Amino acid sequence: MGSFTAKSLALVSALSLASSALAASYNGTCKQIERSISPASAVFYPGSSQYATDIFHAYSSSSQNATCSVQPGTPQDAATILKIVGNTRTPYAVKSGGHATNPGWSSTPGVQITMSRFNGAVYNASTGTAEVGTGQQSEHAYSQLEPFNVSIAAGRVSGVGVGGFTLGGGYSWLTNQVGVSCDTVVAFEVALPTGKVVTATNTSNADLFFGLKGGGNNFGVVTTITYKVVEQPAVWGGLVVVNGTDNIANLSQAISDFQDTNTNPKAVIGVTYGFDPSFGGLFISVFYYFHGPSPPAGTFDQLLAVPSVSSSLSVTSLTRLVSAFNGPEIAPRALWRSISIQNYTVPVLAEIANQVTTHGATAWNHSAVAFTLAVEPLLPNIFNHQPNGPAAYFHRPGNFLAPSVVGMSWTDVTEDSFFFDLLKTVNFNVRDFAASSAGGFQQVEPPVGILYPNYASYDTPTSLLFGSNLPALRLIQNKYDPQGVTNLTHGWKFF
């Protein structure tokens, strides 16, 4: 026993020394950055309020205590920072909005790069585009473009960072009209790990342009994205909540019918099956969006005929609509999993309701504060909108799928493993039902059933996100990041 204790103490001492050495190394990197950047940028350390803001994430399970945070203020400073962390092999992370649920995707024990100084949105009427800084939340970009009556394809709920959203593909309220967010991009300004700043378009650095459209953080730090804008009128929309067994059955039928019959790209619904004991268990919330102040008669009538317990429907601006919609419950712990569905048939929706009901009470007994499964009945031609060519995110014209996401939020850190396993169970049960005869033999596996990166859990194989694009993406990464600097941060990796 004495020998065991001595060995254990020696091991603890060695690990402590190693940890101290790493901390000293990371701190040295921070100091080097501080000496190398221009006055337009700044470095912050633990104890400052700005540092606390920089490392903050909507879910604390996604946060880490960085050695320092740095706010680049120019593209060249961003490139300088990236080159320094590469030379010192210091782990880093890039944060746009801090809305990610995957641990470490935008947080690090090393250098936290926070893009908050890239927060402009400049409209160019002559080109019909807007240059948008990646360090702002979507509703902030909307508010800057609102005076010009234009908008971009960005987040649907408040708090979603522009950068991470678009680099992960990006399903917006405009997806029926213009496709996913990355397909509306005409240019990326990128700080490369080599210390250079380049612009990527479909004619200049075209391979990099392809990679950045859904390929995540594998090539550098994107500072500004130029989007093709969409005319933005006042909108009609809001959240309606329904509960009760008969109402839920009738609403599920109406959701499936809306998917099958809607042909108006301006009319969109986002549906969430959720569990909450205060609502009597199972409920459905439907977020309505119409790209204009008044949807044509008949557009949503069958859905709205179902009695509801609450409604926030109104005519408003896109900025106010998104700002008022918080999305999933904010809690200390959270995780999502992506599911791809081709057809929300009534049996598939009934199975989704069954999974939420079956596991809801158990989840609450383990400290859950939210358990949701969201479905998105989009138009089947959304992948036909690719004016600037294909993208890293594998979505081919004709291979329609709708992204669904099962999400859970909880408070007890000791229950992390329980919720990880429960999420997988619900994920696989819904996926397998959709693929069965009862679900309509849907193609939920590659090459058709590719998953949406922004919803996917950290254990998802990248082949399920990028499909046959993976070999090309590896070559592109090696070309623009020959030292593998971007592998010092987490995210979807190509190897």
Short mmCIF file of N, CA and C in Angstrom, two decimals, residues 408-489:
data_model
loop_
_atom_site.label_atom_id
_atom_site.label_comp_id
_atom_site.label_asym_id
_atom_site.label_seq_id
_atom_site.Cartn_x
_atom_site.Cartn_y
_atom_site.Cartn_z
N MET A 408 -30.71 17.95 -26.00
CA MET A 408 -31.02 17.88 -24.57
C MET A 408 -30.16 18.87 -23.82
N SER A 409 -30.76 19.49 -22.81
CA SER A 409 -30.04 20.38 -21.89
C SER A 409 -30.27 19.88 -20.48
N TRP A 410 -29.22 19.95 -19.65
CA TRP A 410 -29.32 19.44 -18.29
C TRP A 410 -28.38 20.23 -17.38
N THR A 411 -28.45 19.96 -16.09
CA THR A 411 -27.70 20.76 -15.13
C THR A 411 -26.59 20.02 -14.41
N ASP A 412 -26.69 18.70 -14.29
CA ASP A 412 -25.77 17.93 -13.46
C ASP A 412 -24.62 17.37 -14.31
N VAL A 413 -23.40 17.83 -14.03
CA VAL A 413 -22.24 17.41 -14.81
C VAL A 413 -21.99 15.91 -14.70
N THR A 414 -22.41 15.29 -13.61
CA THR A 414 -22.19 13.84 -13.44
C THR A 414 -23.10 13.03 -14.34
N GLU A 415 -24.07 13.67 -14.98
CA GLU A 415 -25.00 12.97 -15.86
C GLU A 415 -24.61 13.08 -17.34
N ASP A 416 -23.45 13.61 -17.63
CA ASP A 416 -23.05 13.80 -19.02
C ASP A 416 -23.11 12.50 -19.83
N SER A 417 -22.57 11.43 -19.28
CA SER A 417 -22.55 10.15 -19.99
C SER A 417 -23.96 9.63 -20.23
N PHE A 418 -24.83 9.80 -19.24
CA PHE A 418 -26.22 9.35 -19.40
C PHE A 418 -26.87 10.05 -20.59
N PHE A 419 -26.71 11.36 -20.67
CA PHE A 419 -27.36 12.10 -21.75
C PHE A 419 -26.71 11.83 -23.11
N PHE A 420 -25.41 11.62 -23.13
CA PHE A 420 -24.76 11.27 -24.39
C PHE A 420 -25.35 9.96 -24.92
N ASP A 421 -25.50 8.97 -24.05
CA ASP A 421 -26.05 7.68 -24.47
C ASP A 421 -27.52 7.79 -24.84
N LEU A 422 -28.28 8.59 -24.09
CA LEU A 422 -29.70 8.74 -24.39
C LEU A 422 -29.91 9.44 -25.73
N LEU A 423 -29.11 10.44 -26.01
CA LEU A 423 -29.20 11.12 -27.30
C LEU A 423 -28.93 10.16 -28.45
N LYS A 424 -27.93 9.31 -28.30
CA LYS A 424 -27.63 8.32 -29.33
C LYS A 424 -28.80 7.36 -29.52
N THR A 425 -29.40 6.94 -28.42
CA THR A 425 -30.53 6.02 -28.50
C THR A 425 -31.68 6.63 -29.29
N VAL A 426 -32.06 7.85 -28.94
CA VAL A 426 -33.16 8.52 -29.63
C VAL A 426 -32.81 8.75 -31.10
N ASN A 427 -31.60 9.22 -31.34
CA ASN A 427 -31.09 9.45 -32.70
C ASN A 427 -31.25 8.19 -33.55
N PHE A 428 -30.70 7.08 -33.07
CA PHE A 428 -30.69 5.85 -33.86
C PHE A 428 -32.09 5.26 -34.00
N ASN A 429 -32.93 5.40 -32.97
CA ASN A 429 -34.29 4.88 -33.07
C ASN A 429 -35.09 5.60 -34.15
N VAL A 430 -34.98 6.92 -34.21
CA VAL A 430 -35.69 7.70 -35.23
C VAL A 430 -35.12 7.40 -36.62
N ARG A 431 -33.80 7.39 -36.71
CA ARG A 431 -33.15 7.10 -38.00
C ARG A 431 -33.57 5.73 -38.52
N ASP A 432 -33.51 4.72 -37.65
CA ASP A 432 -33.81 3.36 -38.08
C ASP A 432 -35.28 3.20 -38.43
N PHE A 433 -36.16 3.91 -37.72
CA PHE A 433 -37.58 3.84 -38.07
C PHE A 433 -37.81 4.43 -39.46
N ALA A 434 -37.19 5.58 -39.74
CA ALA A 434 -37.36 6.20 -41.06
C ALA A 434 -36.87 5.28 -42.17
N ALA A 435 -35.85 4.48 -41.88
CA ALA A 435 -35.30 3.57 -42.89
C ALA A 435 -36.09 2.28 -43.03
N SER A 436 -37.02 2.02 -42.10
CA SER A 436 -37.78 0.78 -42.10
C SER A 436 -38.97 0.88 -43.06
N SER A 437 -39.66 -0.24 -43.24
CA SER A 437 -40.85 -0.24 -44.09
C SER A 437 -41.92 0.70 -43.54
N ALA A 438 -42.07 0.72 -42.22
CA ALA A 438 -43.07 1.61 -41.62
C ALA A 438 -42.74 3.07 -41.84
N GLY A 439 -41.44 3.39 -41.95
CA GLY A 439 -41.01 4.77 -42.16
C GLY A 439 -40.88 5.14 -43.62
N GLY A 440 -41.06 4.18 -44.52
CA GLY A 440 -41.02 4.48 -45.94
C GLY A 440 -39.70 4.19 -46.62
N PHE A 441 -38.85 3.36 -45.98
CA PHE A 441 -37.55 2.99 -46.56
C PHE A 441 -36.74 4.21 -46.98
N GLN A 442 -36.66 5.21 -46.11
CA GLN A 442 -35.94 6.43 -46.44
C GLN A 442 -34.43 6.20 -46.43
N GLN A 443 -33.74 6.91 -47.32
CA GLN A 443 -32.29 6.76 -47.45
C GLN A 443 -31.60 7.68 -46.43
N VAL A 444 -31.38 7.12 -45.25
CA VAL A 444 -30.79 7.91 -44.16
C VAL A 444 -29.29 7.69 -44.02
N GLU A 445 -28.72 6.87 -44.87
CA GLU A 445 -27.28 6.63 -44.87
C GLU A 445 -26.67 7.19 -46.15
N PRO A 446 -25.34 7.44 -46.16
CA PRO A 446 -24.70 7.93 -47.37
C PRO A 446 -24.94 6.96 -48.53
N PRO A 447 -24.96 7.44 -49.79
CA PRO A 447 -24.53 8.78 -50.19
C PRO A 447 -25.62 9.85 -50.08
N VAL A 448 -26.87 9.44 -49.83
CA VAL A 448 -27.94 10.44 -49.76
C VAL A 448 -28.04 11.03 -48.36
N GLY A 449 -28.01 10.21 -47.35
CA GLY A 449 -28.26 10.64 -45.98
C GLY A 449 -27.08 11.30 -45.30
N ILE A 450 -26.57 12.37 -45.88
CA ILE A 450 -25.48 13.13 -45.27
C ILE A 450 -26.06 14.00 -44.15
N LEU A 451 -25.30 14.16 -43.08
CA LEU A 451 -25.76 14.92 -41.92
C LEU A 451 -25.33 16.38 -42.00
N TYR A 452 -26.07 17.22 -41.29
CA TYR A 452 -25.81 18.66 -41.26
C TYR A 452 -24.77 18.94 -40.16
N PRO A 453 -23.60 19.50 -40.52
CA PRO A 453 -22.53 19.69 -39.54
C PRO A 453 -22.91 20.49 -38.31
N ASN A 454 -23.71 21.54 -38.47
CA ASN A 454 -24.01 22.41 -37.33
C ASN A 454 -24.92 21.74 -36.29
N TYR A 455 -25.52 20.62 -36.63
CA TYR A 455 -26.33 19.87 -35.67
C TYR A 455 -25.62 18.63 -35.14
N ALA A 456 -24.53 18.24 -35.76
CA ALA A 456 -23.94 16.93 -35.49
C ALA A 456 -23.17 16.91 -34.17
N SER A 457 -23.22 15.76 -33.50
CA SER A 457 -22.47 15.55 -32.26
C SER A 457 -21.00 15.29 -32.57
N TYR A 458 -20.15 15.58 -31.59
CA TYR A 458 -18.70 15.51 -31.79
C TYR A 458 -18.18 14.13 -32.17
N ASP A 459 -18.96 13.07 -31.94
CA ASP A 459 -18.50 11.72 -32.27
C ASP A 459 -18.91 11.29 -33.68
N THR A 460 -19.52 12.19 -34.45
CA THR A 460 -19.98 11.87 -35.79
C THR A 460 -18.80 11.69 -36.75
N PRO A 461 -18.70 10.59 -37.48
CA PRO A 461 -17.64 10.43 -38.48
C PRO A 461 -17.77 11.50 -39.57
N THR A 462 -16.66 12.11 -39.94
CA THR A 462 -16.72 13.19 -40.92
C THR A 462 -17.20 12.71 -42.30
N SER A 463 -17.12 11.42 -42.56
CA SER A 463 -17.64 10.90 -43.82
C SER A 463 -19.14 11.11 -43.92
N LEU A 464 -19.83 11.22 -42.79
CA LEU A 464 -21.27 11.45 -42.79
C LEU A 464 -21.61 12.92 -43.00
N LEU A 465 -20.61 13.79 -43.01
CA LEU A 465 -20.82 15.22 -43.23
C LEU A 465 -20.35 15.66 -44.61
N PHE A 466 -19.23 15.09 -45.06
CA PHE A 466 -18.59 15.56 -46.29
C PHE A 466 -18.58 14.52 -47.41
N GLY A 467 -18.96 13.29 -47.10
CA GLY A 467 -19.09 12.25 -48.12
C GLY A 467 -17.85 12.10 -48.98
N SER A 468 -18.06 12.03 -50.28
CA SER A 468 -16.95 11.80 -51.21
C SER A 468 -16.09 13.04 -51.41
N ASN A 469 -16.44 14.15 -50.76
CA ASN A 469 -15.60 15.35 -50.83
C ASN A 469 -14.35 15.24 -49.97
N LEU A 470 -14.29 14.29 -49.06
CA LEU A 470 -13.20 14.23 -48.09
C LEU A 470 -11.80 14.21 -48.72
N PRO A 471 -11.52 13.37 -49.71
CA PRO A 471 -10.16 13.37 -50.28
C PRO A 471 -9.75 14.74 -50.83
N ALA A 472 -10.68 15.41 -51.53
CA ALA A 472 -10.37 16.74 -52.07
C ALA A 472 -10.14 17.74 -50.94
N LEU A 473 -10.91 17.65 -49.89
CA LEU A 473 -10.77 18.59 -48.77
C LEU A 473 -9.43 18.41 -48.06
N ARG A 474 -8.95 17.18 -47.98
CA ARG A 474 -7.63 16.95 -47.37
C ARG A 474 -6.54 17.64 -48.19
N LEU A 475 -6.64 17.54 -49.51
CA LEU A 475 -5.65 18.17 -50.38
C LEU A 475 -5.70 19.70 -50.26
N ILE A 476 -6.90 20.25 -50.19
CA ILE A 476 -7.03 21.70 -50.08
C ILE A 476 -6.47 22.19 -48.75
N GLN A 477 -6.76 21.48 -47.68
CA GLN A 477 -6.21 21.86 -46.38
C GLN A 477 -4.69 21.82 -46.40
N ASN A 478 -4.13 20.79 -46.97
CA ASN A 478 -2.68 20.66 -47.02
C ASN A 478 -2.05 21.77 -47.86
N LYS A 479 -2.76 22.25 -48.88
CA LYS A 479 -2.24 23.32 -49.74
C LYS A 479 -2.19 24.64 -48.98
N TYR A 480 -3.24 24.98 -48.26
CA TYR A 480 -3.32 26.29 -47.60
C TYR A 480 -2.84 26.27 -46.16
N ASP A 481 -2.67 25.07 -45.60
CA ASP A 481 -2.18 24.92 -44.23
C ASP A 481 -1.20 23.75 -44.19
N PRO A 482 -0.04 23.90 -44.84
CA PRO A 482 0.89 22.77 -44.98
C PRO A 482 1.46 22.26 -43.66
N GLN A 483 1.45 23.09 -42.61
CA GLN A 483 1.98 22.67 -41.31
C GLN A 483 0.89 22.11 -40.39
N GLY A 484 -0.33 22.02 -40.87
CA GLY A 484 -1.40 21.45 -40.06
C GLY A 484 -1.76 22.29 -38.84
N VAL A 485 -1.63 23.60 -38.96
CA VAL A 485 -1.92 24.48 -37.82
C VAL A 485 -3.38 24.37 -37.40
N THR A 486 -4.28 24.28 -38.37
CA THR A 486 -5.71 24.25 -38.03
C THR A 486 -6.11 22.96 -37.32
N ASN A 487 -5.23 21.99 -37.29
CA ASN A 487 -5.50 20.78 -36.51
C ASN A 487 -5.23 20.99 -35.02
N LEU A 488 -4.71 22.17 -34.66
CA LEU A 488 -4.51 22.50 -33.25
C LEU A 488 -5.82 22.93 -32.58
N THR A 489 -6.86 23.11 -33.37
CA THR A 489 -8.17 23.43 -32.82
C THR A 489 -9.12 22.28 -33.11
#
